Amino acid sequence: MFCMSHSLRPLLPNSPNPPRVDLLSQTQHRAKRVATTAACEACRKRKSKCTAERPRCSVCVERQTPCEYTTLPTETHLKAQKRKLTDLEIRCEAYEDLFGILRSRSNEETAQVLQRLRTGEDALTIVKAVQDGDLLLQLALKPDIRFRYEFPYIREMPAHLSRWKNPYLQSILFEKTGIHSPQSPMYLESLRSVMDESHKMYLVPYHTVELVDPRISSMSVSSWTTVSSDNTMLRVLLQIYFVFEYPFHPFFHKDMFLEDMLVGRRRFCSPLLVNAILGAAWHGYTRMKNRAEYWLPDNIGYRFLAEARRLFDLDQTNPTITTVQAAAIIHMTCIHNGIDEISWFYLYKSLEMAHNLSLFSPSLNEGKEWQVVAGTTAWCLFNWQTLATFHTFQPPIMKEPPTRPLPDLDEASEYFGEIWVKYPLGREPIPIHNGLVFRAICQLRVIMNEITILSFDHPRSFNRMPLNSAIEFRSRLLAWYEDLPEPLHARNAAIPSHLKLHIHYHILLISLFEPFVKMDYIHAEASPKTIVGNSKACFETLMRVYYLRHGYESLDTALIQSLHLLGFSALRDISSADKGSTTHEAIRSTLMLCAKGLWDQGQNYYMSEAVFRLFKQSMSMEDALLFKEITEIEDSDGQLDHMAREIRSRWPIGIFSMADDCADRTLEHFIRWWKQQAKVANGPFMELDDSNVILPRFAQRYGTLT
């Protein structure tokens, strides 16, 4: 017992001042260590407890040693190791991809890659630039890999369209769209078996083509603009312009332009013209979702257009032919953005400068190249001013067409230049008959210009011509139609530029004879009512066939005009159809199609979205809900205040002619009306503060304001 007591540690006597409980709890609290996500490298080496503050932990501050972290603030060391391994794998893949590029690409591309390596760029950046370039081309020129589109509401072609003399229902294109093409790689592979490459234009949407022009792939476009140095993107924009916009509005000669651009010569190419082209092409650059918002300074399209306008201000004191061409392109871009106050200035300046440069008439001692370029520009200016004044109900600016002769039919392709494209899995490129299309457009516009002269002495002052005169014009139009070259016949028309020729032909016939329908005019040769009814059926058929094969998403500025004419015509017709009848449902199908088309084009140009909003607002509530249900397009009013602030368009909406009245039916007016109506609907009753506001004819959703 004694021995056991000696083995224990002796106890000290109790302290006269025991520790306070609150101090003890604080000491215990301080001693508790909070776990850290990852220690710094210095603490890890000396195996000390790291407090993990950043940029320096308290231990390293106390010891006065460097404090570094190899992890991110929220990472553990294990997660950091996994991240580094992933980064290393990406770098290895980049070097493998770079080796594949050097081994498989052309000598020219390989030389460019080596040049970038020698300037110090890393492999990952170079590979990404090459891959993005390939992807951008696919996204820009092929917005949707599909081979047949379906109508959004009723899948079949309306039966009433077959009751008229309608050659487009027997066209090759419509026959081929009747074959349901599976959206699968198997169908794409089946294109390899198509022996005739030109037959693919009936089987595949036009937006899947690739422009074939070696000059574009090898040129430094960035040397012509200060806006961007990304040659990959700039080349894609050039291809977009030549594939989608140029075939119907060739304000310049493509081949002469590209030849001078390639060698740096400034006779038929200039920084002004290049920036104007890039600004217009940007609206078709589908990779950018905000491409239609032209007012945003961060939008590269805004910067291209601003740069073009700046250069135009410098060049207009001593204009050249490229100044004329660029002014016309700027005008078209602005007018489709809905800013007429700016756009018409550029058209008038373009025509004035063209006249001063004697573009509309040949002069002595002109070289062959100048004759070709001047002829192309002169006729395109004439064509566009005819179209613009005809649809805005104004006297034409030019009373006579250019005196420069058009080439013969067999020389048109060589004269105006051809555009060669290759379809998916194509073995060789095919022409789109660019020269034939442009020659036919010129001939049609001559007749249209003469009709406009007789119809309008002053802006929006309509003169109804004698019926005999209209019949004579119809005879000339029929002769033009029957003399179209074989690739452009109703039976053979395939791609958008071909179809638009026929669309414009029937719109012209409708506009010409609509003023006589309600007057009950009778003529031995033709009935105005029959002519209008037949052309409306053909017009709708063409628009539907266009959609079935090509869709409405790709850039096509002409679609805005055609869609609102067809859509508002359907709005007028549906009010007189028995609800629930076959006719009523067919017209609803047309409404849904036009609304979807205006929305799709609104992703490219803001004016089309404004027309879409107005068109949807003019539908009945039931039709508007149906559209939302079948398309799943959001139901926003689209920033009405912003729309009213941005749109300054005097373009008439929804009417083929001014046969009924001379009311203000412009887009700008309708948006003003809509804004006024919204004020009344969302607030206490108030009088409309604009006495000039006339209610739109087709506003079905709301009753007349009182």
XYZ file of C-alpha atoms in Angstrom:
706
model
C 0.000 0.000 0.000
C 2.822 2.312 0.908
C 4.652 1.406 -2.259
C 1.596 2.094 -4.358
C 1.172 5.564 -2.850
C 4.729 6.458 -3.749
C 4.139 5.480 -7.422
C 1.430 8.163 -7.868
C 2.185 11.774 -8.773
C 1.720 14.072 -5.790
C -1.137 16.622 -6.055
C -0.553 20.298 -5.583
C -2.710 22.293 -3.221
C -5.745 24.143 -4.667
C -5.062 27.632 -6.055
C -6.454 30.437 -4.000
C -7.606 32.166 -7.255
C -9.267 29.561 -9.540
C -9.629 30.495 -13.283
C -12.907 32.121 -14.356
C -15.285 29.993 -16.366
C -15.694 32.612 -19.129
C -11.905 32.845 -19.652
C -11.670 29.096 -19.819
C -14.347 28.896 -22.499
C -12.580 31.583 -24.557
C -9.298 29.659 -24.330
C -10.979 26.478 -25.448
C -12.682 28.366 -28.325
C -9.383 29.831 -29.525
C -7.761 26.457 -29.479
C -10.306 24.990 -31.885
C -8.792 25.077 -35.407
C -10.897 25.638 -38.499
C -10.026 23.192 -41.282
C -8.489 24.795 -44.403
C -9.199 23.782 -48.005
C -5.531 23.751 -49.050
C -2.329 24.903 -47.357
C 0.262 27.127 -48.962
C 3.415 25.510 -50.344
C 5.661 26.795 -47.535
C 3.443 25.329 -44.783
C 3.200 22.052 -46.665
C 7.008 21.737 -46.796
C 7.521 22.423 -43.103
C 4.370 20.472 -42.120
C 2.966 23.357 -40.120
C -0.682 24.211 -39.613
C -1.530 26.753 -42.350
C -4.243 29.360 -41.746
C -4.783 29.630 -45.534
C -5.294 33.394 -45.706
C -4.577 34.926 -49.100
C -2.419 36.382 -50.451
C -0.240 35.395 -47.372
C -1.155 33.161 -44.467
C -0.463 34.338 -40.889
C 2.200 31.650 -40.366
C 4.259 32.904 -43.310
C 3.767 36.486 -42.200
C 5.062 35.607 -38.716
C 8.013 33.661 -40.112
C 8.632 36.243 -42.875
C 8.769 33.567 -45.572
C 7.325 33.630 -49.135
C 3.726 32.376 -49.310
C 2.507 30.803 -52.570
C -0.534 28.702 -53.480
C -0.819 26.210 -56.344
C -4.571 25.831 -55.871
C -7.500 28.086 -56.588
C -9.241 29.576 -53.500
C -11.958 26.893 -53.379
C -9.823 23.961 -54.601
C -8.336 21.107 -52.676
C -4.941 19.815 -53.754
C -6.601 16.789 -55.333
C -8.890 18.978 -57.430
C -5.948 21.146 -58.445
C -4.032 18.072 -59.625
C -7.018 16.957 -61.706
C -7.289 20.440 -63.231
C -3.599 20.491 -64.127
C -3.882 17.048 -65.675
C -6.813 18.224 -67.807
C -4.853 21.308 -68.911
C -1.913 19.113 -69.851
C -4.164 16.785 -71.859
C -5.623 19.794 -73.713
C -2.125 21.009 -74.565
C -1.143 17.569 -75.819
C -4.273 17.384 -77.939
C -3.475 20.831 -79.321
C -0.054 19.658 -80.481
C -1.596 16.544 -82.024
C -4.199 18.688 -83.801
C -1.509 21.098 -84.944
C 0.454 18.199 -86.424
C -2.715 17.034 -88.198
C -3.284 20.505 -89.635
C 0.277 20.724 -90.948
C -0.064 17.280 -92.500
C -3.521 17.630 -94.096
C -4.012 21.273 -95.059
C -2.974 23.001 -98.257
C 0.494 24.462 -98.665
C -0.943 27.953 -98.375
C -2.687 27.258 -95.070
C 0.342 25.403 -93.764
C 2.544 28.395 -94.555
C 0.189 30.667 -92.620
C 0.268 28.327 -89.617
C 4.081 28.222 -89.629
C 4.221 31.995 -89.872
C 2.018 32.313 -86.792
C 4.201 29.804 -84.913
C 7.311 31.849 -85.700
C 5.660 34.993 -84.333
C 5.299 33.298 -80.949
C 1.677 32.139 -80.915
C 1.073 28.978 -78.932
C -0.301 25.800 -80.484
C -3.675 25.972 -78.713
C -4.423 29.473 -80.033
C -3.537 28.515 -83.596
C -5.563 25.291 -83.541
C -8.563 27.106 -82.073
C -8.358 29.770 -84.793
C -8.323 27.119 -87.527
C -11.115 25.055 -85.977
C -13.236 28.129 -85.253
C -12.786 29.208 -88.838
C -14.165 25.885 -90.084
C -16.999 26.010 -87.561
C -17.846 29.632 -88.337
C -18.178 28.769 -91.977
C -20.620 25.995 -91.141
C -22.634 28.163 -88.762
C -22.681 31.163 -91.057
C -23.535 29.403 -94.300
C -25.418 26.389 -92.916
C -27.697 27.595 -90.102
C -29.613 24.313 -89.922
C -28.598 20.980 -91.372
C -32.008 19.886 -92.554
C -33.187 18.936 -96.008
C -36.906 19.570 -95.874
C -38.894 22.024 -93.782
C -42.415 21.397 -92.507
C -45.158 24.013 -92.433
C -45.662 25.112 -88.823
C -49.433 24.473 -88.678
C -51.082 22.352 -91.408
C -48.467 20.226 -93.158
C -50.198 19.982 -96.567
C -50.279 22.566 -99.355
C -53.728 24.289 -99.258
C -56.176 22.746 -101.720
C -57.414 26.069 -103.074
C -53.992 26.759 -104.646
C -54.569 23.936 -107.149
C -57.804 25.456 -108.437
C -55.933 28.043 -110.436
C -53.542 27.814 -113.351
C -50.551 27.207 -111.146
C -47.361 25.941 -112.853
C -45.429 25.928 -109.571
C -47.352 22.920 -108.316
C -45.797 21.000 -111.234
C -42.282 22.324 -110.615
C -39.384 19.964 -110.003
C -38.673 21.703 -106.712
C -42.168 21.084 -105.347
C -42.101 17.494 -106.529
C -38.833 16.902 -104.684
C -40.044 18.589 -101.497
C -42.947 16.145 -101.544
C -40.420 13.389 -100.854
C -39.900 13.316 -97.093
C -36.174 13.384 -96.527
C -35.035 11.890 -93.220
C -32.920 14.233 -91.134
C -30.093 11.775 -90.764
C -26.535 11.150 -91.942
C -27.935 8.375 -94.162
C -29.742 10.901 -96.318
C -26.634 13.053 -96.495
C -24.637 10.044 -97.607
C -27.244 9.286 -100.278
C -26.268 12.535 -102.009
C -23.060 10.818 -103.112
C -25.087 8.741 -105.537
C -26.523 11.820 -107.293
C -24.594 11.834 -110.555
C -25.759 15.229 -111.826
C -24.400 17.816 -109.382
C -26.864 20.459 -110.611
C -29.737 18.225 -109.506
C -28.749 18.733 -105.866
C -30.248 22.220 -105.889
C -33.657 20.498 -105.875
C -32.712 18.157 -103.027
C -30.811 20.306 -100.551
C -31.431 23.781 -99.067
C -29.438 26.552 -100.658
C -27.970 27.613 -97.308
C -25.915 24.402 -97.201
C -23.774 25.432 -100.167
C -20.156 26.476 -99.990
C -18.932 29.301 -102.193
C -16.117 28.140 -104.435
C -13.667 30.972 -105.108
C -9.973 30.392 -104.305
C -9.333 34.136 -104.238
C -11.320 34.628 -101.022
C -9.579 31.835 -99.130
C -6.152 33.273 -99.877
C -6.619 37.014 -99.386
C -5.938 39.229 -96.396
C -9.279 40.979 -95.954
C -8.069 42.675 -92.774
C -5.768 44.938 -94.800
C -8.925 46.664 -96.119
C -10.595 47.403 -92.777
C -9.530 48.721 -89.390
C -12.527 47.182 -87.605
C -11.199 43.617 -87.267
C -7.978 41.740 -87.910
C -9.683 38.331 -87.856
C -9.203 37.200 -91.444
C -11.077 33.963 -90.844
C -14.231 35.807 -89.839
C -13.815 38.436 -92.569
C -13.565 35.773 -95.271
C -16.709 34.130 -93.929
C -18.520 37.476 -94.155
C -17.462 37.872 -97.787
C -18.803 34.412 -98.563
C -22.091 35.222 -96.823
C -22.489 38.319 -98.963
C -21.784 36.575 -102.255
C -23.991 33.588 -101.450
C -27.040 35.361 -100.025
C -27.120 39.065 -100.877
C -25.152 39.541 -104.083
C -27.165 37.302 -106.482
C -30.188 39.649 -106.424
C -28.443 42.989 -105.832
C -24.985 42.995 -107.519
C -24.047 46.653 -107.069
C -20.487 45.836 -108.128
C -18.828 43.249 -110.327
C -17.678 40.357 -108.147
C -14.760 39.192 -110.261
C -13.274 42.640 -110.854
C -13.696 43.450 -107.171
C -11.979 40.272 -105.977
C -9.128 40.558 -108.475
C -8.297 44.070 -107.254
C -8.788 43.100 -103.631
C -6.378 40.192 -104.005
C -3.539 42.282 -105.449
C -4.233 45.443 -103.416
C -5.363 47.568 -106.369
C -7.920 50.324 -105.674
C -9.669 50.705 -109.001
C -12.657 48.439 -108.359
C -12.026 47.810 -104.656
C -11.615 50.234 -101.761
C -11.728 50.215 -97.938
C -15.058 52.037 -98.155
C -16.636 49.367 -100.341
C -15.179 46.508 -98.282
C -16.532 47.927 -95.007
C -19.957 48.496 -96.572
C -20.033 44.867 -97.778
C -18.923 43.519 -94.397
C -21.531 45.649 -92.622
C -24.284 44.212 -94.822
C -22.987 40.638 -94.536
C -22.860 40.845 -90.744
C -26.657 40.541 -90.654
C -26.294 37.012 -92.022
C -23.558 35.989 -89.581
C -25.620 33.525 -87.577
C -22.990 32.894 -84.923
C -23.822 36.308 -83.431
C -27.267 36.257 -81.837
C -27.528 40.044 -81.595
C -26.634 40.736 -85.222
C -29.984 42.483 -85.823
C -29.358 45.024 -83.030
C -27.538 47.436 -85.305
C -27.511 50.275 -82.758
C -25.176 48.524 -80.281
C -21.628 49.959 -80.414
C -20.236 46.560 -79.359
C -21.890 44.963 -82.399
C -19.176 44.538 -85.029
C -21.760 45.167 -87.738
C -22.333 48.586 -86.182
C -18.606 49.288 -86.418
C -18.367 48.153 -90.043
C -21.251 50.431 -90.968
C -19.875 53.346 -88.938
C -16.487 52.938 -90.602
C -18.119 52.816 -94.042
C -20.055 56.008 -93.337
C -16.887 57.725 -92.091
C -14.972 56.757 -95.212
C -17.904 57.849 -97.388
C -17.765 61.319 -95.841
C -14.089 61.489 -96.830
C -14.564 60.076 -100.341
C -17.690 61.890 -101.523
C -15.800 65.073 -102.393
C -13.819 63.095 -104.974
C -16.011 60.056 -105.672
C -15.043 56.985 -107.644
C -17.147 54.072 -108.820
C -16.543 52.266 -105.511
C -17.987 55.292 -103.679
C -21.160 54.900 -105.739
C -21.351 51.169 -105.053
C -20.701 51.530 -101.317
C -23.353 54.264 -100.950
C -25.955 51.960 -102.496
C -25.019 49.110 -100.146
C -25.125 51.437 -97.123
C -28.579 52.561 -98.277
C -29.836 48.974 -98.446
C -28.429 48.126 -95.013
C -30.005 51.189 -93.423
C -33.388 50.736 -95.097
C -33.641 47.160 -93.837
C -32.712 48.408 -90.383
C -35.741 50.717 -90.596
C -33.854 54.040 -90.626
C -35.144 55.714 -93.774
C -34.004 59.177 -92.711
C -30.434 58.016 -93.237
C -30.933 55.457 -95.995
C -32.526 57.597 -98.700
C -29.720 60.145 -98.456
C -27.250 57.479 -99.551
C -29.410 56.335 -102.455
C -29.770 59.857 -103.823
C -26.044 60.498 -103.407
C -25.244 57.225 -105.134
C -27.414 58.094 -108.130
C -26.052 61.633 -108.273
C -22.438 60.478 -108.224
C -23.183 57.751 -110.775
C -24.630 60.349 -113.119
C -21.575 62.593 -112.681
C -19.313 59.634 -113.472
C -21.360 58.848 -116.617
C -22.157 55.349 -115.407
C -25.611 55.253 -116.997
C -24.441 55.918 -120.538
C -21.301 54.766 -122.341
C -18.659 57.256 -123.368
C -15.810 57.155 -125.826
C -12.535 55.419 -125.052
C -13.906 53.186 -122.300
C -11.926 50.055 -121.593
C -13.578 46.647 -121.577
C -13.279 46.224 -117.816
C -14.769 49.646 -117.148
C -17.687 48.934 -119.483
C -18.500 45.708 -117.634
C -18.216 47.192 -114.123
C -20.042 50.412 -115.019
C -22.788 48.447 -116.764
C -23.305 46.158 -113.766
C -23.451 49.055 -111.307
C -25.669 51.247 -113.502
C -28.268 48.545 -114.078
C -28.303 47.461 -110.427
C -28.834 51.068 -109.298
C -31.689 51.406 -111.766
C -33.217 48.114 -110.635
C -33.079 48.980 -106.972
C -34.480 52.520 -107.290
C -37.326 51.034 -109.337
C -38.121 48.455 -106.670
C -37.825 50.949 -103.803
C -40.040 53.629 -105.358
C -42.603 51.105 -106.645
C -43.183 49.632 -103.180
C -43.142 52.997 -101.385
C -45.608 54.482 -103.894
C -43.343 57.245 -105.181
C -42.427 58.470 -108.663
C -39.229 56.747 -109.813
C -36.036 58.718 -109.376
C -34.817 57.608 -112.816
C -37.317 57.968 -115.628
C -35.238 56.021 -118.146
C -33.110 52.881 -117.825
C -29.362 53.022 -118.513
C -28.411 53.288 -122.161
C -25.684 50.739 -121.626
C -26.903 47.671 -123.539
C -27.533 44.398 -121.745
C -25.506 41.438 -123.030
C -27.092 38.748 -125.155
C -28.465 35.719 -123.366
C -25.520 33.463 -124.210
C -23.046 36.135 -123.041
C -24.786 37.120 -119.785
C -22.947 34.708 -117.498
C -19.534 35.718 -118.771
C -20.438 39.428 -118.752
C -21.873 39.665 -115.227
C -19.728 36.917 -113.736
C -20.805 33.563 -112.387
C -21.123 32.370 -108.819
C -19.979 28.795 -108.292
C -21.145 26.796 -105.293
C -20.670 23.273 -104.024
C -23.369 21.299 -102.247
C -22.646 18.844 -99.399
C -20.553 15.896 -100.593
C -20.334 17.555 -103.990
C -17.666 16.394 -106.387
C -17.491 19.656 -108.319
C -18.969 23.157 -108.134
C -22.048 24.205 -110.106
C -23.177 27.651 -111.323
C -26.251 29.409 -109.933
C -26.878 31.204 -113.280
C -26.063 34.600 -111.812
C -25.817 36.367 -115.178
C -29.137 34.964 -116.416
C -30.895 36.037 -113.216
C -29.521 39.564 -113.310
C -30.376 40.039 -116.978
C -33.938 38.897 -116.291
C -34.202 41.251 -113.303
C -33.109 44.192 -115.446
C -35.755 43.448 -118.071
C -38.487 43.091 -115.427
C -37.499 46.351 -113.729
C -37.783 48.288 -116.998
C -41.470 47.336 -117.178
C -41.969 47.998 -113.461
C -40.418 51.465 -113.767
C -42.809 52.408 -116.568
C -45.773 51.228 -114.467
C -44.559 53.355 -111.546
C -44.247 56.431 -113.775
C -47.883 56.119 -114.876
C -49.129 55.365 -111.354
C -47.463 58.119 -109.328
C -46.925 61.766 -110.208
C -46.208 62.624 -106.579
C -45.409 60.510 -103.516
C -48.480 58.523 -102.413
C -50.637 60.235 -105.009
C -52.084 57.334 -106.972
C -53.224 57.673 -110.592
C -55.284 54.772 -111.862
C -54.124 54.099 -115.424
C -56.635 53.041 -118.110
C -57.399 49.332 -118.097
C -56.162 49.059 -121.686
C -52.755 50.290 -120.532
C -52.705 47.682 -117.780
C -53.577 44.960 -120.314
C -50.687 46.110 -122.523
C -48.303 45.930 -119.587
C -49.584 42.442 -118.819
C -48.815 41.376 -122.391
C -45.252 42.601 -121.979
C -44.949 40.833 -118.641
C -46.219 37.581 -120.138
C -43.672 37.902 -122.942
C -40.928 38.399 -120.342
C -42.166 35.359 -118.403
C -42.304 33.128 -121.482
C -38.856 34.241 -122.668
C -37.083 33.355 -119.435
C -34.071 31.098 -120.076
C -34.643 27.436 -119.370
C -32.925 27.280 -115.926
C -35.314 30.012 -114.736
C -38.557 28.511 -116.079
C -41.337 27.894 -113.561
C -40.690 24.170 -113.956
C -36.943 24.457 -113.270
C -36.550 27.342 -110.773
C -34.789 25.990 -107.697
C -32.760 28.383 -105.563
C -33.913 31.606 -103.861
C -32.770 34.013 -106.594
C -34.697 31.987 -109.203
C -37.846 31.823 -107.090
C -37.743 35.539 -106.266
C -37.893 36.386 -109.968
C -41.277 34.661 -110.152
C -42.412 36.111 -106.812
C -41.733 39.649 -108.012
C -43.462 38.934 -111.310
C -46.703 37.930 -109.570
C -46.529 40.763 -107.029
C -46.289 43.157 -109.962
C -49.347 41.626 -111.640
C -51.343 41.838 -108.396
C -50.349 45.466 -107.859
C -51.160 46.322 -111.485
C -54.686 44.872 -111.554
C -55.861 45.174 -107.945
C -57.051 48.773 -108.501
C -59.518 47.487 -111.119
C -61.017 44.613 -109.102
C -63.453 46.637 -107.004
C -64.373 48.821 -109.952
C -65.960 45.834 -111.774
C -64.016 46.569 -114.935
C -64.690 44.215 -117.840
C -62.262 43.594 -120.662
C -62.530 41.194 -123.563
C -58.972 39.881 -123.125
C -58.766 39.420 -119.364
C -60.640 39.797 -116.096
C -58.761 41.833 -113.426
C -60.332 39.690 -110.693
C -59.121 36.483 -112.359
C -55.627 37.870 -112.922
C -55.320 38.958 -109.292
C -56.737 35.691 -107.951
C -54.434 33.562 -110.099
C -51.319 35.575 -109.247
C -52.132 35.490 -105.533
C -52.387 31.697 -105.696
C -49.060 31.488 -107.554
C -47.465 33.972 -105.136
C -48.498 31.940 -102.095
C -47.394 28.698 -103.740
C -43.966 30.137 -104.453
C -43.573 31.347 -100.888
C -44.563 27.943 -99.559
C -42.287 26.014 -101.922
C -39.449 28.382 -101.003
C -40.010 27.514 -97.336
C -40.338 23.753 -97.849
C -36.907 23.509 -99.419
C -34.898 26.455 -98.113
C -36.604 27.608 -94.912
C -36.770 31.258 -93.866
C -33.831 31.546 -91.441
C -31.020 32.423 -93.843
C -30.378 36.033 -94.759
C -32.719 37.191 -97.525
C -33.718 40.858 -97.401
C -36.387 40.365 -100.080
C -38.336 38.003 -97.831
C -39.465 40.818 -95.523
C -41.413 42.474 -98.333
C -42.933 39.241 -99.621
C -43.895 37.913 -96.183
C -45.727 40.998 -94.997
C -47.654 41.236 -98.279
C -48.723 37.603 -98.062
C -49.381 37.753 -94.327
C -51.553 40.871 -94.259
C -53.418 39.639 -97.329
C -54.243 36.493 -95.325
C -55.384 38.648 -92.402
C -57.792 40.393 -94.738
C -59.090 37.083 -96.125
C -59.558 35.276 -92.812
C -62.079 37.833 -91.579
C -64.522 36.743 -94.316
C -63.960 32.974 -93.977
C -66.300 30.747 -91.963
C -64.573 29.845 -88.735
C -63.565 26.193 -88.616
C -63.992 25.677 -92.358
C -61.276 24.208 -94.560
C -60.688 27.635 -96.082
C -60.401 29.240 -92.643
C -57.841 26.675 -91.494
C -55.826 27.031 -94.711
C -55.635 30.805 -94.189
C -54.606 30.259 -90.565
C -51.821 28.049 -91.872
C -50.647 30.938 -94.052
C -50.773 33.311 -91.067
C -48.610 30.966 -89.003
C -46.111 30.548 -91.831
C -45.757 34.292 -92.455
C -45.442 35.073 -88.751
C -42.709 32.470 -88.370
C -40.909 33.785 -91.454
C -40.973 37.377 -90.193
C -39.650 36.196 -86.827
C -36.879 34.160 -88.464
C -35.787 37.086 -90.636
C -36.059 39.330 -87.585
C -33.002 37.560 -86.217
C -31.117 39.083 -89.159
C -32.713 42.537 -89.521
C -34.504 44.504 -86.823
C -37.157 45.860 -89.188
C -38.436 42.336 -89.787
C -38.876 41.809 -86.056
C -40.821 45.083 -85.872
C -43.110 43.904 -88.690
C -43.481 40.553 -86.914
C -44.568 42.275 -83.690
C -47.085 44.379 -85.589
C -48.352 41.376 -87.550
C -48.790 39.281 -84.399
C -50.525 42.194 -82.699
C -52.934 42.350 -85.651
C -53.926 38.684 -85.317
C -56.912 37.632 -83.292
C -56.094 36.557 -79.751
C -56.920 32.968 -80.680
C -54.510 32.960 -83.631
C -51.797 34.623 -81.565
C -52.098 31.911 -78.913
C -52.025 29.225 -81.601
C -48.830 30.702 -83.006
C -47.199 30.687 -79.578
C -48.266 27.091 -79.037
C -46.938 25.682 -82.320
C -43.709 27.705 -82.524
C -42.800 28.257 -78.849
C -41.636 31.770 -79.730
C -41.615 34.008 -76.665
C -44.583 36.309 -76.148
C -42.780 39.552 -75.350
C -43.989 42.763 -76.922
C -40.453 43.357 -78.100
C -39.620 46.585 -76.285
C -42.284 48.759 -77.837
C -40.720 52.000 -76.613
C -37.376 50.966 -78.069
C -39.024 49.959 -81.342
C -40.814 53.302 -81.583
C -37.530 55.071 -80.964
C -35.436 53.094 -83.472
C -37.798 52.539 -86.424
C -38.038 55.429 -88.883
C -39.447 53.536 -91.836
C -41.856 54.947 -94.411
C -42.193 51.536 -96.038
C -45.915 50.712 -96.540
C -47.035 47.571 -94.773
C -49.536 44.986 -95.972
C -50.747 46.526 -99.233
C -49.965 45.653 -102.853
C -51.280 48.972 -104.206
C -52.978 52.191 -103.172
C -56.253 51.172 -104.787
C -58.350 51.449 -101.632
C -57.173 54.633 -99.967
C -54.178 56.860 -99.437
C -54.039 56.458 -95.661
C -50.734 56.367 -93.887
C -50.001 52.617 -93.839
C -46.290 52.846 -93.145
C -44.388 50.822 -90.557
C -43.466 53.952 -88.610
C -47.128 54.991 -88.447
C -48.298 51.580 -87.260
C -45.730 51.524 -84.463
C -46.845 54.992 -83.367
C -50.442 53.742 -83.329
C -49.452 50.669 -81.354
C -47.638 52.767 -78.766
C -50.579 55.133 -78.418
C -52.926 52.198 -78.040
C -50.736 50.657 -75.341
C -50.899 53.928 -73.391
C -54.681 53.870 -73.551
C -54.956 50.159 -72.689
C -52.542 50.295 -69.742
C -53.613 53.574 -68.161
C -56.614 55.782 -67.492
C -58.626 56.856 -70.492
C -56.917 59.564 -72.506
C -57.276 61.100 -75.900
C -54.729 60.081 -78.519
C -52.278 62.943 -78.707
C -51.497 62.474 -82.390
C -54.313 63.495 -84.683
C -52.493 61.945 -87.652
C -52.659 58.420 -86.241
C -55.024 56.280 -88.325
C -55.836 52.846 -86.986
C -54.415 49.905 -88.933
C -56.928 48.039 -91.021
C -56.148 44.601 -89.658
C -56.035 45.194 -85.903
C -58.306 42.332 -84.836
C -57.202 41.946 -81.248
C -58.534 45.256 -79.990
C -61.644 47.174 -80.866
C -61.572 50.650 -82.338
C -60.460 53.207 -79.774
C -63.075 55.785 -78.905
